[in-house]
Tab-separated table of C-alpha atoms in Angstrom:
chain	number	residue	atom	x	y	z
A	1	MET	CA	-23.079	93.858	-218.488
A	2	SER	CA	-23.512	92.158	-215.094
A	3	VAL	CA	-25.540	88.985	-214.572
A	4	LYS	CA	-27.807	90.922	-212.187
A	5	LYS	CA	-28.508	93.557	-214.827
A	6	ILE	CA	-29.169	90.919	-217.509
A	7	GLY	CA	-31.608	89.176	-215.181
A	8	TRP	CA	-33.400	92.461	-214.440
A	9	SER	CA	-33.701	93.347	-218.137
A	10	VAL	CA	-34.906	89.886	-219.166
A	11	GLY	CA	-37.468	89.930	-216.357
A	12	LEU	CA	-38.829	93.287	-217.456
A	13	LEU	CA	-38.956	92.140	-221.086
A	14	LEU	CA	-40.942	89.023	-220.208
A	15	LEU	CA	-43.263	90.998	-217.958
A	16	SER	CA	-43.915	93.612	-220.636
A	17	SER	CA	-44.918	90.994	-223.156
A	18	VAL	CA	-47.480	89.464	-220.815
A	19	PHE	CA	-48.783	92.015	-218.342
A	20	ALA	CA	-47.454	95.494	-219.335
A	21	ASP	CA	-47.310	97.586	-216.143
A	22	GLU	CA	-48.982	96.051	-213.111
A	23	VAL	CA	-50.158	97.448	-209.782
A	24	ALA	CA	-51.044	95.237	-206.797
A	25	LEU	CA	-53.369	96.688	-204.139
A	26	LYS	CA	-53.832	95.907	-200.455
A	27	ASN	CA	-57.284	94.438	-201.088
A	28	GLY	CA	-55.797	91.816	-203.421
A	29	ASP	CA	-56.811	93.452	-206.712
A	30	ARG	CA	-54.284	93.680	-209.544
A	31	LEU	CA	-54.548	96.369	-212.198
A	32	SER	CA	-52.693	96.409	-215.510
A	33	GLY	CA	-52.022	99.213	-217.957
A	34	GLN	CA	-49.351	101.888	-218.307
A	35	ILE	CA	-48.065	103.825	-215.298
A	36	THR	CA	-47.853	107.354	-216.670
A	37	TYR	CA	-46.529	109.006	-213.541
A	38	LEU	CA	-46.264	108.965	-209.781
A	39	GLU	CA	-46.425	112.232	-207.881
A	40	GLY	CA	-47.212	113.125	-204.305
A	41	PRO	CA	-49.603	110.612	-202.735
A	42	TYR	CA	-50.981	109.310	-206.054
A	43	LEU	CA	-50.026	106.885	-208.804
A	44	PHE	CA	-51.648	107.336	-212.238
A	45	LEU	CA	-52.346	104.220	-214.330
A	46	LYS	CA	-53.579	104.518	-217.929
A	47	THR	CA	-55.897	101.620	-218.786
A	48	ASP	CA	-57.880	100.493	-221.843
A	49	TYR	CA	-60.998	99.814	-219.773
A	50	ALA	CA	-61.284	102.845	-217.453
A	51	GLY	CA	-59.085	105.579	-218.865
A	52	THR	CA	-56.518	107.003	-216.431
A	53	VAL	CA	-57.026	105.736	-212.889
A	54	LYS	CA	-55.724	107.690	-209.884
A	55	ILE	CA	-54.588	105.347	-207.105
A	56	ASP	CA	-53.730	106.292	-203.529
A	57	GLN	CA	-50.107	105.269	-202.859
A	58	SER	CA	-51.002	104.066	-199.367
A	59	GLN	CA	-53.198	101.338	-200.914
A	60	VAL	CA	-50.422	99.988	-203.172
A	61	VAL	CA	-48.312	97.016	-202.064
A	62	SER	CA	-46.259	96.732	-205.269
A	63	PHE	CA	-46.011	97.890	-208.860
A	64	THR	CA	-43.745	97.290	-211.832
A	65	THR	CA	-43.359	99.508	-214.894
A	66	THR	CA	-41.538	98.395	-218.038
A	67	ASN	CA	-41.418	101.892	-219.526
A	68	ALA	CA	-38.287	103.988	-219.605
A	69	VAL	CA	-38.745	106.461	-216.759
A	70	ASN	CA	-37.514	109.703	-215.223
A	71	VAL	CA	-37.246	109.694	-211.440
A	72	LYS	CA	-36.613	112.555	-209.017
A	73	ARG	CA	-36.088	111.834	-205.320
A	74	ASP	CA	-37.304	115.320	-204.355
A	75	LEU	CA	-37.355	118.944	-205.480
A	76	PHE	CA	-33.608	119.330	-204.921
A	77	SER	CA	-32.249	116.228	-206.695
A	78	PHE	CA	-31.291	115.540	-210.311
A	79	GLU	CA	-33.384	113.314	-212.560
A	80	ILE	CA	-32.474	109.635	-212.822
A	81	VAL	CA	-33.174	108.003	-216.195
A	82	GLY	CA	-34.076	104.328	-215.965
A	83	HIS	CA	-35.191	101.447	-218.178
A	84	GLY	CA	-37.935	100.458	-215.749
A	85	ALA	CA	-38.886	100.618	-212.095
A	86	GLU	CA	-40.349	98.444	-209.383
A	87	PHE	CA	-41.952	99.319	-206.055
A	88	LYS	CA	-42.205	96.783	-203.260
A	89	ILE	CA	-42.547	96.504	-199.507
A	90	VAL	CA	-39.642	94.645	-197.903
A	91	LYS	CA	-40.174	93.056	-194.503
A	92	LYS	CA	-37.256	91.917	-192.354
A	93	GLU	CA	-37.643	90.039	-189.117
A	94	GLY	CA	-37.577	92.344	-186.115
A	95	LYS	CA	-37.551	95.502	-188.261
A	96	ARG	CA	-40.187	97.848	-189.639
A	97	ALA	CA	-41.252	97.136	-193.216
A	98	GLN	CA	-39.486	99.290	-195.825
A	99	ARG	CA	-41.215	100.838	-198.848
A	100	LEU	CA	-38.610	100.784	-201.619
A	101	LEU	CA	-38.450	101.978	-205.225
A	102	LEU	CA	-35.917	100.196	-207.457
A	103	VAL	CA	-34.902	101.886	-210.716
A	104	ASP	CA	-32.976	100.015	-213.430
A	105	THR	CA	-30.332	102.402	-214.842
A	106	ASP	CA	-27.265	102.052	-217.085
A	107	ASP	CA	-25.138	102.015	-213.925
A	108	GLY	CA	-27.165	99.317	-212.198
A	109	VAL	CA	-30.203	99.209	-209.961
A	110	VAL	CA	-30.727	102.343	-207.848
A	111	GLN	CA	-32.675	101.742	-204.643
A	112	MET	CA	-34.407	104.515	-202.720
A	113	PRO	CA	-37.039	104.777	-199.965
A	114	MET	CA	-40.484	105.517	-201.366
A	115	SER	CA	-41.940	108.828	-200.224
A	116	GLU	CA	-44.394	111.485	-201.396
A	117	GLN	CA	-41.396	113.587	-202.494
A	118	ILE	CA	-40.581	111.173	-205.333
A	119	SER	CA	-41.707	112.017	-208.873
A	120	LEU	CA	-41.714	109.336	-211.579
A	121	ALA	CA	-42.793	109.688	-215.211
A	122	LYS	CA	-42.469	107.899	-218.552
A	123	ILE	CA	-39.442	109.042	-220.537
A	124	ASN	CA	-41.668	110.379	-223.316
A	125	GLU	CA	-43.789	112.302	-220.827
A	126	LYS	CA	-42.848	115.521	-219.089
A	127	MET	CA	-41.787	115.130	-215.495
A	128	PRO	CA	-45.002	115.863	-213.609
A	129	LYS	CA	-45.196	119.287	-212.070
A	130	ARG	CA	-45.541	119.317	-208.346
A	131	GLN	CA	-48.925	120.581	-207.290
A	132	ASP	CA	-48.648	124.353	-207.675
A	133	LEU	CA	-50.644	125.073	-204.559
A	134	LYS	CA	-51.378	122.795	-201.629
A	135	VAL	CA	-53.625	124.190	-198.907
A	136	THR	CA	-54.327	122.409	-195.630
A	137	GLY	CA	-55.806	123.682	-192.412
A	138	ASN	CA	-57.942	123.162	-189.377
A	139	VAL	CA	-60.364	125.112	-187.235
A	140	THR	CA	-61.158	124.141	-183.643
A	141	PHE	CA	-63.746	125.649	-181.351
A	142	GLY	CA	-65.192	124.885	-177.961
A	143	ALA	CA	-67.415	126.236	-175.208
A	144	TYR	CA	-67.847	125.253	-171.579
A	145	ILE	CA	-70.558	126.686	-169.338
A	146	ASP	CA	-71.057	125.696	-165.686
A	147	ARG	CA	-73.969	127.486	-163.994
A	148	ASP	CA	-73.320	126.093	-160.520
A	149	SER	CA	-72.001	128.257	-157.686
A	150	THR	CA	-69.061	129.774	-159.624
A	151	LYS	CA	-70.930	130.287	-162.924
A	152	THR	CA	-67.870	129.532	-165.045
A	153	ALA	CA	-67.842	130.019	-168.819
A	154	ARG	CA	-65.007	129.409	-171.272
A	155	TYR	CA	-64.967	130.056	-175.015
A	156	ASN	CA	-62.097	129.263	-177.352
A	157	TRP	CA	-61.392	129.284	-181.066
A	158	ALA	CA	-58.197	128.529	-182.993
A	159	ASN	CA	-57.209	127.957	-186.597
A	160	THR	CA	-54.127	127.085	-188.627
A	161	ILE	CA	-53.768	127.299	-192.407
A	162	LYS	CA	-50.709	126.007	-194.279
A	163	ILE	CA	-50.030	126.863	-197.913
A	164	GLU	CA	-47.229	125.052	-199.766
A	165	HIS	CA	-46.018	126.275	-203.136
A	166	GLY	CA	-42.815	124.849	-204.586
A	167	LEU	CA	-39.985	125.748	-202.219
A	168	TRP	CA	-42.206	128.019	-200.118
A	169	ARG	CA	-44.312	127.192	-197.071
A	170	HIS	CA	-46.717	129.715	-195.527
A	171	THR	CA	-48.406	129.310	-192.143
A	172	LEU	CA	-51.229	131.491	-190.811
A	173	ASN	CA	-52.694	130.999	-187.363
A	174	GLY	CA	-55.007	132.698	-184.922
A	175	ALA	CA	-56.619	132.053	-181.551
A	176	PHE	CA	-59.241	133.562	-179.261
A	177	TYR	CA	-59.921	132.735	-175.615
A	178	ARG	CA	-62.256	134.140	-172.969
A	179	LYS	CA	-62.956	132.874	-169.459
A	180	THR	CA	-65.377	134.296	-166.901
A	181	GLU	CA	-66.110	133.281	-163.322
A	182	SER	CA	-69.040	134.687	-161.338
A	183	ASP	CA	-69.584	137.314	-164.062
A	184	ARG	CA	-65.955	138.456	-163.752
A	185	THR	CA	-63.636	138.127	-166.764
A	186	LYS	CA	-60.477	136.242	-165.803
A	187	SER	CA	-58.854	135.834	-169.242
A	188	TYR	CA	-59.634	137.597	-172.488
A	189	TYR	CA	-57.255	137.768	-175.457
A	190	TYR	CA	-56.654	136.953	-179.102
A	191	ASN	CA	-53.529	136.480	-181.199
A	192	LEU	CA	-52.608	136.295	-184.874
A	193	GLY	CA	-49.476	135.016	-186.584
A	194	TYR	CA	-47.905	134.529	-189.991
A	195	SER	CA	-44.655	132.861	-191.056
A	196	VAL	CA	-43.078	132.043	-194.401
A	197	ASP	CA	-40.344	129.443	-194.952
A	198	ARG	CA	-38.131	129.275	-198.020
A	199	PHE	CA	-36.387	125.911	-198.428
A	200	PHE	CA	-32.854	125.711	-199.842
A	201	SER	CA	-32.499	121.950	-199.285
A	202	PRO	CA	-34.805	119.194	-198.008
A	203	HIS	CA	-33.861	120.263	-194.465
A	204	PHE	CA	-32.543	123.847	-194.391
A	205	PHE	CA	-34.945	126.779	-194.688
A	206	TRP	CA	-35.068	130.477	-193.863
A	207	GLN	CA	-38.057	131.785	-191.947
A	208	SER	CA	-39.581	135.229	-191.587
A	209	ALA	CA	-42.414	135.671	-189.120
A	210	MET	CA	-44.699	138.221	-187.511
A	211	SER	CA	-47.164	137.952	-184.632
A	212	TYR	CA	-49.598	140.125	-182.702
A	213	GLN	CA	-51.463	139.603	-179.426
A	214	HIS	CA	-54.053	141.825	-177.759
A	215	ASP	CA	-55.023	141.249	-174.133
A	216	TRP	CA	-57.863	142.961	-172.267
A	217	ILE	CA	-56.798	141.794	-168.784
A	218	GLU	CA	-53.019	141.491	-168.319
A	219	GLU	CA	-50.516	144.339	-167.741
A	220	ILE	CA	-49.120	143.957	-171.275
A	221	ARG	CA	-51.942	145.089	-173.530
A	222	GLU	CA	-50.287	144.524	-176.928
A	223	ASN	CA	-47.342	142.433	-178.053
A	224	THR	CA	-46.149	142.879	-181.642
A	225	MET	CA	-43.132	141.051	-183.037
A	226	VAL	CA	-41.382	140.539	-186.379
A	227	GLY	CA	-38.368	138.305	-186.900
A	228	THR	CA	-36.229	136.322	-189.296
A	229	GLY	CA	-33.704	133.509	-189.082
A	230	PRO	CA	-32.598	130.016	-190.150
A	231	GLY	CA	-34.543	126.820	-189.579
A	232	TRP	CA	-34.038	123.085	-189.915
A	233	GLN	CA	-36.628	120.472	-190.885
A	234	LEU	CA	-35.401	117.392	-189.019
A	235	TRP	CA	-37.969	115.136	-190.688
A	236	ASN	CA	-41.318	115.404	-192.458
A	237	ASN	CA	-43.431	112.424	-193.508
A	238	GLU	CA	-47.044	111.277	-193.403
A	239	ARG	CA	-46.717	110.090	-189.793
A	240	SER	CA	-44.557	112.723	-188.158
A	241	ALA	CA	-42.793	116.057	-188.666
A	242	PHE	CA	-40.395	118.117	-186.574
A	243	SER	CA	-38.777	121.468	-187.340
A	244	VAL	CA	-36.920	124.128	-185.347
A	245	ALA	CA	-35.936	127.718	-186.119
A	246	THR	CA	-33.867	130.427	-184.428
A	247	LEU	CA	-35.003	134.001	-185.019
A	248	LEU	CA	-33.745	137.514	-184.413
A	249	ASN	CA	-36.818	139.556	-183.493
A	250	TYR	CA	-37.892	143.139	-183.032
A	251	GLN	CA	-40.542	143.341	-180.301
A	252	VAL	CA	-42.879	146.191	-179.373
A	253	LEU	CA	-44.758	146.031	-176.059
A	254	GLU	CA	-47.637	148.333	-175.146
A	255	TYR	CA	-48.548	148.361	-171.443
A	256	ARG	CA	-51.925	149.019	-169.898
A	257	ASN	CA	-50.530	152.040	-168.036
A	258	GLY	CA	-49.468	153.652	-171.308
A	259	ASP	CA	-45.781	152.660	-171.294
A	260	HIS	CA	-44.134	151.677	-174.568
A	261	ARG	CA	-41.046	149.460	-174.970
A	262	GLU	CA	-39.074	148.267	-178.000
A	263	ASN	CA	-36.783	145.276	-177.560
A	264	PRO	CA	-34.364	143.349	-179.802
A	265	GLN	CA	-34.765	139.666	-179.053
A	266	ALA	CA	-33.540	136.162	-179.908
A	267	SER	CA	-35.897	133.193	-179.824
A	268	LEU	CA	-36.125	129.475	-180.496
A	269	LYS	CA	-39.225	128.018	-182.190
A	270	TRP	CA	-40.371	124.439	-182.630
A	271	ASP	CA	-43.164	122.630	-184.479
A	272	TYR	CA	-43.787	118.919	-183.874
A	273	ARG	CA	-46.616	116.613	-184.916
A	274	GLN	CA	-47.172	112.879	-184.604
A	275	ALA	CA	-49.928	110.618	-185.934
A	276	LEU	CA	-50.796	107.422	-184.064
A	277	MET	CA	-53.176	104.484	-184.420
A	278	ASN	CA	-53.360	104.577	-188.228
A	279	GLN	CA	-53.783	108.381	-188.299
A	280	SER	CA	-56.848	108.307	-186.025
A	281	ILE	CA	-55.042	110.018	-183.132
A	282	LYS	CA	-52.874	113.080	-183.704
A	283	PHE	CA	-50.627	114.967	-181.295
A	284	SER	CA	-48.994	118.312	-182.010
A	285	THR	CA	-47.040	120.915	-180.115
A	286	THR	CA	-45.714	124.309	-181.187
A	287	GLY	CA	-43.966	127.006	-179.242
A	288	GLU	CA	-41.424	129.781	-178.985
A	289	VAL	CA	-39.154	130.885	-176.150
A	290	GLY	CA	-37.114	134.080	-176.248
A	291	ARG	CA	-35.203	136.715	-174.306
A	292	SER	CA	-34.358	140.318	-175.179
A	293	PHE	CA	-30.765	141.493	-175.606
A	294	ASN	CA	-31.352	144.612	-173.491
A	295	GLN	CA	-32.574	142.520	-170.514
A	296	ALA	CA	-35.937	144.320	-170.554
A	297	VAL	CA	-37.702	140.991	-171.164
A	298	THR	CA	-36.126	138.082	-169.291
A	299	LEU	CA	-38.648	135.503	-170.505
A	300	ASP	CA	-41.020	135.413	-173.463
A	301	LEU	CA	-42.670	131.988	-173.652
A	302	ASN	CA	-45.542	130.804	-175.800
A	303	LEU	CA	-46.414	127.131	-176.181
A	304	GLY	CA	-49.335	124.888	-176.985
A	305	ALA	CA	-50.117	121.185	-177.235
A	306	THR	CA	-53.145	119.484	-178.779
A	307	LEU	CA	-54.422	115.911	-178.874
A	308	SER	CA	-57.153	115.056	-181.376
A	309	TYR	CA	-59.190	112.001	-182.329
A	310	GLN	CA	-60.563	111.741	-185.870
A	311	LEU	CA	-64.305	111.032	-185.932
A	312	THR	CA	-64.341	111.282	-189.739
A	313	ASP	CA	-61.806	112.376	-192.359
A	314	ALA	CA	-62.784	115.998	-191.676
A	315	ILE	CA	-64.212	116.124	-188.135
A	316	SER	CA	-62.264	115.551	-184.925
A	317	VAL	CA	-62.673	115.963	-181.192
A	318	ASN	CA	-59.803	117.908	-179.604
A	319	THR	CA	-58.330	118.681	-176.234
A	320	GLY	CA	-55.297	120.795	-175.511
A	321	VAL	CA	-53.500	123.338	-173.397
A	322	SER	CA	-51.819	126.642	-174.178
A	323	TYR	CA	-49.551	128.752	-172.011
A	324	GLU	CA	-48.164	132.230	-172.547
A	325	LYS	CA	-45.900	134.194	-170.202
A	326	ILE	CA	-43.922	137.403	-170.568
A	327	ARG	CA	-41.702	138.538	-167.706
A	328	SER	CA	-40.411	142.078	-168.119
A	329	LYS	CA	-39.107	144.909	-165.954
A	330	ASP	CA	-42.218	147.004	-166.547
A	331	GLY	CA	-44.925	144.369	-166.124
A	332	GLU	CA	-45.974	140.805	-166.760
A	333	SER	CA	-48.472	138.855	-168.802
A	334	ARG	CA	-49.548	135.282	-168.172
A	335	ASN	CA	-52.338	133.281	-169.784
A	336	ARG	CA	-53.051	129.608	-169.343
A	337	SER	CA	-55.968	127.840	-170.986
A	338	VAL	CA	-57.285	124.310	-171.267
A	339	HIS	CA	-59.725	123.617	-174.068
A	340	PHE	CA	-61.967	120.840	-175.317
A	341	GLY	CA	-64.039	120.983	-178.475
A	342	LEU	CA	-64.588	119.981	-182.084
A	343	GLY	CA	-62.342	120.537	-185.070
A	344	TYR	CA	-62.749	120.659	-188.832
A	345	HIS	CA	-59.841	119.719	-191.120
A	346	TRP	CA	-59.274	120.105	-194.841
């Protein structure tokens, strides 16, 4: 047995006899009890004075558990059995602080970055189940009316709902936009979309998607598309996420003059988000660009970008832009919108 391991074990033994498990918080408080498990964004501490306390991980600066534990890095890793564990924030000069979990095992101390993907439980407890269903979403809406010489009016609505269940991720979205100038409608459309991702590793997933858009103004009246293909989650954490996917699609276009076209297509999709200023400012952009194999559609582009400022945990003020363009042999469709409004998040 190494000197380092002996020191670790003796330290845990002394700590257990005096403090049991201990959690230190950002506000300076220290809580003692038994850490029963850690899962997602929460740590659960069983105490004699308040029962089981649920603690937000983001408020924890360190903890130590003297219980034998099971640890899983993520859904795709094997369990690590340890004699105890310690979480701490390590700061090095000129570098960003690291949040580390150290697990004392028979083979030595295993060190890993702390994340919401980690599950930790007492050895005599079942490994905590990941939340069976996690639902998040947002709805944004806005209206602009200018009754001066041009009498301009703009109305927009958009929503996104994400449902995560085990290795599956579902995304539903929709948008509506209408713009009039001098009592003449310049833009008027809505779109709906659904995609499902099945993860086979922390990064690789397979996506299937469908979308529909109806336009009352442009030459292309309806655009329906279904597709499937591989994707890659480059990273995904509480501050930022970025994923890309390449799809093979089947597209059906209905034109205002009655023409009908069916096109096989390849496309590239992206989804990027970034939180700034302690999560108070959020930027996101999503989009898809494609081209048909039969050259009937030389460009199919759909992109959007949004910047939001959180007024409360649920309410935000948003501004953004969206752009859609289809260039085909039989007609074109182009919509560009700028919006400003309020959003609700859950």
